[in-house]
Short mmCIF file of C-alpha atoms in Angstrom, two decimals:
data_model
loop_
_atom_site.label_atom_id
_atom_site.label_comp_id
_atom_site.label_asym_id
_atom_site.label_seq_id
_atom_site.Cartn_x
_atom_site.Cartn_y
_atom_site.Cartn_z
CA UNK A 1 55.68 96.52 108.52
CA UNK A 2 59.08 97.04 110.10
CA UNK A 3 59.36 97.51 113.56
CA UNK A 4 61.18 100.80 114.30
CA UNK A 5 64.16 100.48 116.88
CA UNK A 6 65.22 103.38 119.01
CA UNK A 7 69.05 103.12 118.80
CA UNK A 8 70.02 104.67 122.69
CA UNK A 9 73.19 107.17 122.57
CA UNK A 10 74.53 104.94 125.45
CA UNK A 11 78.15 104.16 125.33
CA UNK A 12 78.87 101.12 123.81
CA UNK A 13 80.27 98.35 125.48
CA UNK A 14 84.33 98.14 124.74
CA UNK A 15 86.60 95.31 124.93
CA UNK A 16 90.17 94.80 126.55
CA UNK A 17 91.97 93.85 123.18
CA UNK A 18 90.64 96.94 121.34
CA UNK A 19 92.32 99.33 123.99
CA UNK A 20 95.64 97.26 124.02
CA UNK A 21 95.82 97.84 120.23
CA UNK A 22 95.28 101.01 120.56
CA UNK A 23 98.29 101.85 122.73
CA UNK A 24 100.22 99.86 120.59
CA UNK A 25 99.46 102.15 117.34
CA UNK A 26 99.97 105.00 119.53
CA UNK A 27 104.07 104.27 120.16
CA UNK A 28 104.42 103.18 116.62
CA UNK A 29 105.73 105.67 114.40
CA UNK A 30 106.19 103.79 111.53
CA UNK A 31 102.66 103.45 110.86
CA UNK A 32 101.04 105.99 108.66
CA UNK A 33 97.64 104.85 109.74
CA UNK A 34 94.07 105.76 107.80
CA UNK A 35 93.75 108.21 110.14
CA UNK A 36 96.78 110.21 109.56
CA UNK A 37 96.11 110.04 105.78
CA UNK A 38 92.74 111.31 106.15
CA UNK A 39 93.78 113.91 108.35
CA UNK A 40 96.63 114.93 105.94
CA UNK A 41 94.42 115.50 103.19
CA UNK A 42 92.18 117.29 104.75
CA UNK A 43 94.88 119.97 106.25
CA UNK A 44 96.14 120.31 102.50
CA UNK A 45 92.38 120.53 101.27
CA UNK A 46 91.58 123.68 103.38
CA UNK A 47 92.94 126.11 101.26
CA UNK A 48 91.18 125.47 98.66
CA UNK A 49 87.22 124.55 98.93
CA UNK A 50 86.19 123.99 95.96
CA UNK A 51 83.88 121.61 93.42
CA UNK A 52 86.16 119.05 93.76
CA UNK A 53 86.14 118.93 97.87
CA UNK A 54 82.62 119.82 98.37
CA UNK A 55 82.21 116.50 96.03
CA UNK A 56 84.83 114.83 97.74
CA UNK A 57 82.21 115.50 101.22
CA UNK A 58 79.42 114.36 99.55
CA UNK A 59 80.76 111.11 99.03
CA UNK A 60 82.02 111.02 102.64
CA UNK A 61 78.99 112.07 103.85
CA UNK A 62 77.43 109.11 102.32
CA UNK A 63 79.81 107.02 103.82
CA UNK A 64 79.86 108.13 107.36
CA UNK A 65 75.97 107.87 107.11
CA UNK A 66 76.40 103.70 106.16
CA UNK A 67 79.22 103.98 108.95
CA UNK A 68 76.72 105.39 111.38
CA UNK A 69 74.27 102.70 110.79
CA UNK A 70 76.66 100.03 110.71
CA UNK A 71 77.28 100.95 114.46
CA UNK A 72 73.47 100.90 115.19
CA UNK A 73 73.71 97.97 113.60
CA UNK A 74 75.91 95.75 115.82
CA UNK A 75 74.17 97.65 118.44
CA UNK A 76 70.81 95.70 117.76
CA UNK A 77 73.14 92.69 117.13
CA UNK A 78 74.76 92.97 120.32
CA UNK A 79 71.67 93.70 122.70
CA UNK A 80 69.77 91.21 120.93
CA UNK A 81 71.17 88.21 123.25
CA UNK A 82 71.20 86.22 120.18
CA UNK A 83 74.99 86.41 120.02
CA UNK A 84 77.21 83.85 121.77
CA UNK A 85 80.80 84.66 122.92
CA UNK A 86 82.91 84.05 120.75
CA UNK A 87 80.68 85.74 118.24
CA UNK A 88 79.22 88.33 120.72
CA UNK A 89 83.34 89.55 120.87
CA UNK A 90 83.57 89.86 117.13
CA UNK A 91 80.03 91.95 116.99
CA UNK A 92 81.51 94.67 119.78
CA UNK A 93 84.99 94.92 117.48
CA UNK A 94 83.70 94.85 114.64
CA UNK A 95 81.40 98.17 116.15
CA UNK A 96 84.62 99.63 117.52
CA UNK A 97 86.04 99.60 114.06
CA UNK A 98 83.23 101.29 112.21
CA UNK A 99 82.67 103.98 115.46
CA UNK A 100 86.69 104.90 114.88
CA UNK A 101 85.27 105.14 110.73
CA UNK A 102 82.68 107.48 111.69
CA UNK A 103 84.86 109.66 113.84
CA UNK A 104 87.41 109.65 111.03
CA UNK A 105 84.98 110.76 108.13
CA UNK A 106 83.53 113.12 109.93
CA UNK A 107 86.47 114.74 111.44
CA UNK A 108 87.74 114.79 108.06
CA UNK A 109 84.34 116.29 106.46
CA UNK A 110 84.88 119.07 109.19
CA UNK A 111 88.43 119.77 107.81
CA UNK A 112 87.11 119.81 104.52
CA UNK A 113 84.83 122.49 105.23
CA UNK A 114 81.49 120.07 105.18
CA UNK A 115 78.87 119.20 107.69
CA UNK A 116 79.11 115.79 108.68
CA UNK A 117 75.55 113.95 108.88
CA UNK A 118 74.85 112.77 112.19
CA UNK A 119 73.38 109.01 113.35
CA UNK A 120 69.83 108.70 112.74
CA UNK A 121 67.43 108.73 115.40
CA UNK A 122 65.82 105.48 114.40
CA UNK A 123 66.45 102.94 111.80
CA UNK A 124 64.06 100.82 110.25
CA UNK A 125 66.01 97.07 110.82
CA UNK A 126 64.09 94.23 109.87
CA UNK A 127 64.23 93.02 113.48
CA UNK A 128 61.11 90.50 113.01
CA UNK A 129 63.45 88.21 110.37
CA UNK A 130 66.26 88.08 113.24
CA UNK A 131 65.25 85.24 115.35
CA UNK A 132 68.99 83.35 115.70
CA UNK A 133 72.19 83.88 115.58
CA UNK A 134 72.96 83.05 112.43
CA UNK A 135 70.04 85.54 111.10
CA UNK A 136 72.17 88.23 113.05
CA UNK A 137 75.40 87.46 111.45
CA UNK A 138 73.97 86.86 108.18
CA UNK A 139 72.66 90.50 108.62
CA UNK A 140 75.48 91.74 109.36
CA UNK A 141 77.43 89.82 106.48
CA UNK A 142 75.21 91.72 104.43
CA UNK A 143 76.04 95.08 105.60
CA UNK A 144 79.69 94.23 105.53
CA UNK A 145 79.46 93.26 101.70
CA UNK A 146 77.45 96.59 100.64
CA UNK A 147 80.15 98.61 103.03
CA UNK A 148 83.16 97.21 100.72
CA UNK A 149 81.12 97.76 97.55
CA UNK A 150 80.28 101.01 98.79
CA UNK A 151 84.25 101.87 99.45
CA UNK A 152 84.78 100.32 96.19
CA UNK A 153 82.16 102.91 94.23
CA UNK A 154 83.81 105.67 96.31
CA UNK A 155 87.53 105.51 95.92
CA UNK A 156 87.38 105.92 92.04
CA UNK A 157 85.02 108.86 92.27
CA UNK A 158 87.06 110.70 95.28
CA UNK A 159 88.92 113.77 93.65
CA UNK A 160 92.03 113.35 96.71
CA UNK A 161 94.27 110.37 95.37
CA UNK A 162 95.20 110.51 99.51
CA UNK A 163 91.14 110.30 100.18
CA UNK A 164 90.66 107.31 98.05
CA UNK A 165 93.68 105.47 99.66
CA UNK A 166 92.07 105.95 102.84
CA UNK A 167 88.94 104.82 101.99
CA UNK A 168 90.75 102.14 100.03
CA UNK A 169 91.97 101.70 103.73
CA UNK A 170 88.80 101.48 105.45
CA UNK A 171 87.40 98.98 102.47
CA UNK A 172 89.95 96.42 103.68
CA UNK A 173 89.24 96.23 107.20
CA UNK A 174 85.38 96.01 106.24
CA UNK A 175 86.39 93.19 103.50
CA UNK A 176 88.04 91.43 106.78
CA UNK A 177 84.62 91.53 108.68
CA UNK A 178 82.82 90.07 105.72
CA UNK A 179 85.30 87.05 105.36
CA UNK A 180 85.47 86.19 109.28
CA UNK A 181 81.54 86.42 109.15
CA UNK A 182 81.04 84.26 106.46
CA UNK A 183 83.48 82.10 108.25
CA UNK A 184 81.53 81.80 111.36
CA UNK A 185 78.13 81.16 109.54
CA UNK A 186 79.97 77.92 107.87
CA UNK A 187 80.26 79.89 104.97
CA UNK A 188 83.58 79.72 102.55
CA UNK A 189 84.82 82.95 104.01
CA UNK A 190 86.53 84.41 100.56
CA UNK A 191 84.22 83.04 98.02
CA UNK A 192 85.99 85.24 94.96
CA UNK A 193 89.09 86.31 93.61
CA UNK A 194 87.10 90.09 93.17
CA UNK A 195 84.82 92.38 95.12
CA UNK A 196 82.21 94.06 93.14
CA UNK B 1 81.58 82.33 83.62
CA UNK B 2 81.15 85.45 83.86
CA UNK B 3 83.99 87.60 83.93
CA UNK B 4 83.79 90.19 86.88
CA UNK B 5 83.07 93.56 86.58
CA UNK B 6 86.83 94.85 86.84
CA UNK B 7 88.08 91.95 84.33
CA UNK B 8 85.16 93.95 82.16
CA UNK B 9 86.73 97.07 82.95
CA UNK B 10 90.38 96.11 82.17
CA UNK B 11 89.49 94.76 78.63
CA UNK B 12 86.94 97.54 78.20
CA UNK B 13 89.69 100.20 78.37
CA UNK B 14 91.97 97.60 76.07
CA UNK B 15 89.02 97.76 73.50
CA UNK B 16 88.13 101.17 73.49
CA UNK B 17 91.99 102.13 73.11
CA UNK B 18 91.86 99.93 69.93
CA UNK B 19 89.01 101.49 68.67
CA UNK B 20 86.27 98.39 68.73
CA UNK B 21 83.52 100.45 71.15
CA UNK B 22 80.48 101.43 69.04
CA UNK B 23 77.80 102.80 71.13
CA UNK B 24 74.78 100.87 71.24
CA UNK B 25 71.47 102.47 72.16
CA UNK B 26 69.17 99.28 72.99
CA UNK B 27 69.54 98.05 76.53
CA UNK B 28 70.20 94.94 76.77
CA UNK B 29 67.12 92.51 78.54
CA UNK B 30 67.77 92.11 82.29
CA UNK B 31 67.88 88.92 84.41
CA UNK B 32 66.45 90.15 87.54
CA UNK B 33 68.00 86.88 89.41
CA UNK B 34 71.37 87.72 87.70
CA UNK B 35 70.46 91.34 89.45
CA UNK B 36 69.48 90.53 92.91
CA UNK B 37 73.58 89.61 93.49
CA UNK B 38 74.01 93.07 91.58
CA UNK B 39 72.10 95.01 94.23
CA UNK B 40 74.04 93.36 96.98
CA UNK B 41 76.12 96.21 96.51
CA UNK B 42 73.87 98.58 96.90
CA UNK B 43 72.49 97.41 100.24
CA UNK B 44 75.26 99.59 102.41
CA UNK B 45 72.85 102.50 101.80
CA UNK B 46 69.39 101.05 100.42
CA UNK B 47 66.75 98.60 101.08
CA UNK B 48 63.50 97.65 99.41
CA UNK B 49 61.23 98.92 102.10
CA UNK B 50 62.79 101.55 103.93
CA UNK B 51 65.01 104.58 104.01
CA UNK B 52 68.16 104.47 104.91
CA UNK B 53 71.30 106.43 103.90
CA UNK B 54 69.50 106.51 100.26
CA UNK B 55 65.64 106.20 99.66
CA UNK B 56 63.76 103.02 99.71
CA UNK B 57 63.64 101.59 96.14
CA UNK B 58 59.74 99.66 96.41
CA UNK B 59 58.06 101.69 93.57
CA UNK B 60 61.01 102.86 92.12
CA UNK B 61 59.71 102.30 88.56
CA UNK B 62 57.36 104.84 87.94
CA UNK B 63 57.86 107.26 90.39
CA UNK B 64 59.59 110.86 90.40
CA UNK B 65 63.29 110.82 91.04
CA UNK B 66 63.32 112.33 94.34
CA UNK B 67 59.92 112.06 95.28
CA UNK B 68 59.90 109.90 98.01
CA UNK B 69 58.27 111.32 101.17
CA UNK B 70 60.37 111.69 104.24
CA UNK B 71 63.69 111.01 102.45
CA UNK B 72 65.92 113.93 102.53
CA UNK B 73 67.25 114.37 99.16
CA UNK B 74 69.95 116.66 97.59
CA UNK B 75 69.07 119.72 95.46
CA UNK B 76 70.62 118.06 92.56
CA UNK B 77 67.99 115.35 92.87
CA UNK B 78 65.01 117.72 93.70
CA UNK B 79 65.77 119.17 90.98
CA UNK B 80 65.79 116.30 88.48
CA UNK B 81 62.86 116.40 86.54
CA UNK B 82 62.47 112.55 85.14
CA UNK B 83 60.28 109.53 86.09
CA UNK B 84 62.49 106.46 86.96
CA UNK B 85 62.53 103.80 84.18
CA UNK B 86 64.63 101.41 82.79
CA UNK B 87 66.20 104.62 80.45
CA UNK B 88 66.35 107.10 83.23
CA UNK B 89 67.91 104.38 85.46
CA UNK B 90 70.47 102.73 83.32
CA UNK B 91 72.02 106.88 82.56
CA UNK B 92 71.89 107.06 86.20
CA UNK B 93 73.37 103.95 87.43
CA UNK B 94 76.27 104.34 84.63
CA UNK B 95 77.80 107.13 86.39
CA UNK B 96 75.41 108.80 89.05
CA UNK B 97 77.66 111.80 90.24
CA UNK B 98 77.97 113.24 86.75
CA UNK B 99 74.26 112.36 85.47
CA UNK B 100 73.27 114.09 88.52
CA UNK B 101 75.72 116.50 89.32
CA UNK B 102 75.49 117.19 92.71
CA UNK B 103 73.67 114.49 93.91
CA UNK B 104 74.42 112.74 97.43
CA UNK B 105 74.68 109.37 96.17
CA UNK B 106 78.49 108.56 96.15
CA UNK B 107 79.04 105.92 94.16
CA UNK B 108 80.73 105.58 90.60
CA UNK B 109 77.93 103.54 89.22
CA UNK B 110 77.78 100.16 87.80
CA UNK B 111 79.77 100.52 84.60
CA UNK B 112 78.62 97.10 82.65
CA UNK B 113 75.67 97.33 80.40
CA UNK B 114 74.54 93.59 81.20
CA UNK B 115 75.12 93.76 85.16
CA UNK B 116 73.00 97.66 85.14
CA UNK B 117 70.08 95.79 82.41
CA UNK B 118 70.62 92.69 85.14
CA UNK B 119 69.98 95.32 88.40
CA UNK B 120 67.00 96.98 86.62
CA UNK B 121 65.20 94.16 86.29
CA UNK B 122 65.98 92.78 89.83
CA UNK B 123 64.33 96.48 91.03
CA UNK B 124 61.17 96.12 89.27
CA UNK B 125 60.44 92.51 90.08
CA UNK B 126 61.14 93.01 93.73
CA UNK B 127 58.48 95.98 93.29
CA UNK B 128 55.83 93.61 93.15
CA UNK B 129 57.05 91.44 95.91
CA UNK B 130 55.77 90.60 98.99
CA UNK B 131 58.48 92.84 100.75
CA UNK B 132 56.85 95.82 98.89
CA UNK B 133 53.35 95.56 99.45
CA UNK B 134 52.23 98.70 101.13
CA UNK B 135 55.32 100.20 100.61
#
């Protein structure tokens, strides 16, 4: 049996560096950030809902849901009191990153005339085979991996060419998670020249 | 070594532009160890024993697609009207959104014959693992 978890709708904790960035992203104009190309596409997918955008949510929808879980995820991680600082730091931004995801898909699903899925109300971690931290971060590792092969499976079947880079874009920043997980586990963080 | 999937792909498309891609039926046999690093990409959205954003896959083999209870599936998959087996599953796993048009699984599929036979037989071994009793 799995024990169940009740994931609270508290707000997550935040750190300093993640609001500093922040700002910084906001005066820079050079950057066309995922956001903005998510965004984009959806403005210029309105007018037209058809097949190809109601697919085009589907496969969002699937990815906010792994999104959404991911957050739970770190949640566990991060209430667990498994995690030592430093790691405990790279659990809450690693959780800010896939929170702004989640926002972004489904803001974007809502554009595109979808419905976005919301979190569940419980998910069914394996919390009885997390007993250190490395059990924690090799979970997570895990999650990490089938987020970029998930990105990887999406961006060839997303009809938007400006979709797919921005999932492309969100596939990076979860391929960055995986490496500086594996790293802190004593793993060799970039074990291949391909993702799969 | 093996060469990875996209190395597959590359010379795939090189191949089938010179004409040398005859489609064979037979699936190739599966090495379910070979398959267990296959399914670590689908383990964003599934697990063995539980439901996540897709359905648990314990008793996969066997069982109705869409059948499992609890699991909110699309209409496309409600609608399907197969058994999962090593057939059913290797059309599905090719290319999932246009076997099952409709279907909420976003994924393009795992396009290598040998890494899908590889998955399959990862699947039904872990079926009768310890993880899957009584589920």
């Amino acid at each position: 049996m799995h024990t169940r978890i009740q994931v609270r709708n508290t707000s997550l904790p935040t750190i300093q560096g993640v609001e500093t960035r922040r700002s910084f992203l906001g005066k820079s104009t050079l950057l066309l950030s995922g956001a903005a190309i998510f965004l984009l596409a959806g403005r210029e997918a309105r007018a037209k809902v058809n097949d190809a955008s109601a697919s085009d949510v589907r496969v969002l929808n699937s990815a906010l849901g792994a999104e959404l879980e991911a957050v739970a995820a770190y949640q566990v991680g991060a209430e667990s009191g498994l995690l030592q600082k430093p790691v405990l730091n790279l659990a809450v931004t690693f959780q800010g990153h896939h929170k702004e995801h989640a926002d972004l898909l489904a803001k974007t699903i809502v554009k595109l005339g979808g419905k976005p899925v919301s979190a569940k109300e419980k998910y069914g971690f394996p919390v009885e085979t997390l007993k250190t931290q490395a059990d924690v971060l090799r979970f997570a590792a895990m999650l990490e991996k089938g987020a970029v092969s998930a990105y990887l499976g999406a961006v060839p079947v997303l009809d938007s060419r400006d979709l797919a880079q921005a999932a492309a874009s969100i596939l990076g920043d979860e391929a960055m998670h995986w490496a500086v997980l594996r790293n802190a586990l004593g793993e060799e963080p970039v074990p291949s020249a391909f993702m799969s | 070594m093996k060469l990875p999937g996209l190395t597959q792909a590359f010379l795939g498309l090189a191949l089938a532009a010179a004409g040398g891609v005859t489609a064979e039926t037979r699936l190739p046999v599966g090495d379910p160890q070979a398959g267990e690093a296959v399914y670590a990409r689908c383990l964003a959205c599934h697990a063995l024993a539980y439901n996540r954003t897709g359905p648990k896959h314990c008793g996969l083999l066997g069982r109705r697609a869409g059948s499992v209870p609890g699991f909110e599936y699309s209409d496309a998959m409600k609608r399907v009207n197969w058994v999962w087996d090593r057939k059913t599953l290797d059309r599905f796993l090719a290319d999932p959104m246009k076997t099952v048009p409709g279907t909420t699984m976003g994924y393009a599929g795992v396009k290598d014959r040998q890494e899908r036979a590889d998955l399959i037989a990862y699947i039904e071994q872990a079926g009768n693992s310890a993880e899957c009793r009584n589920h």
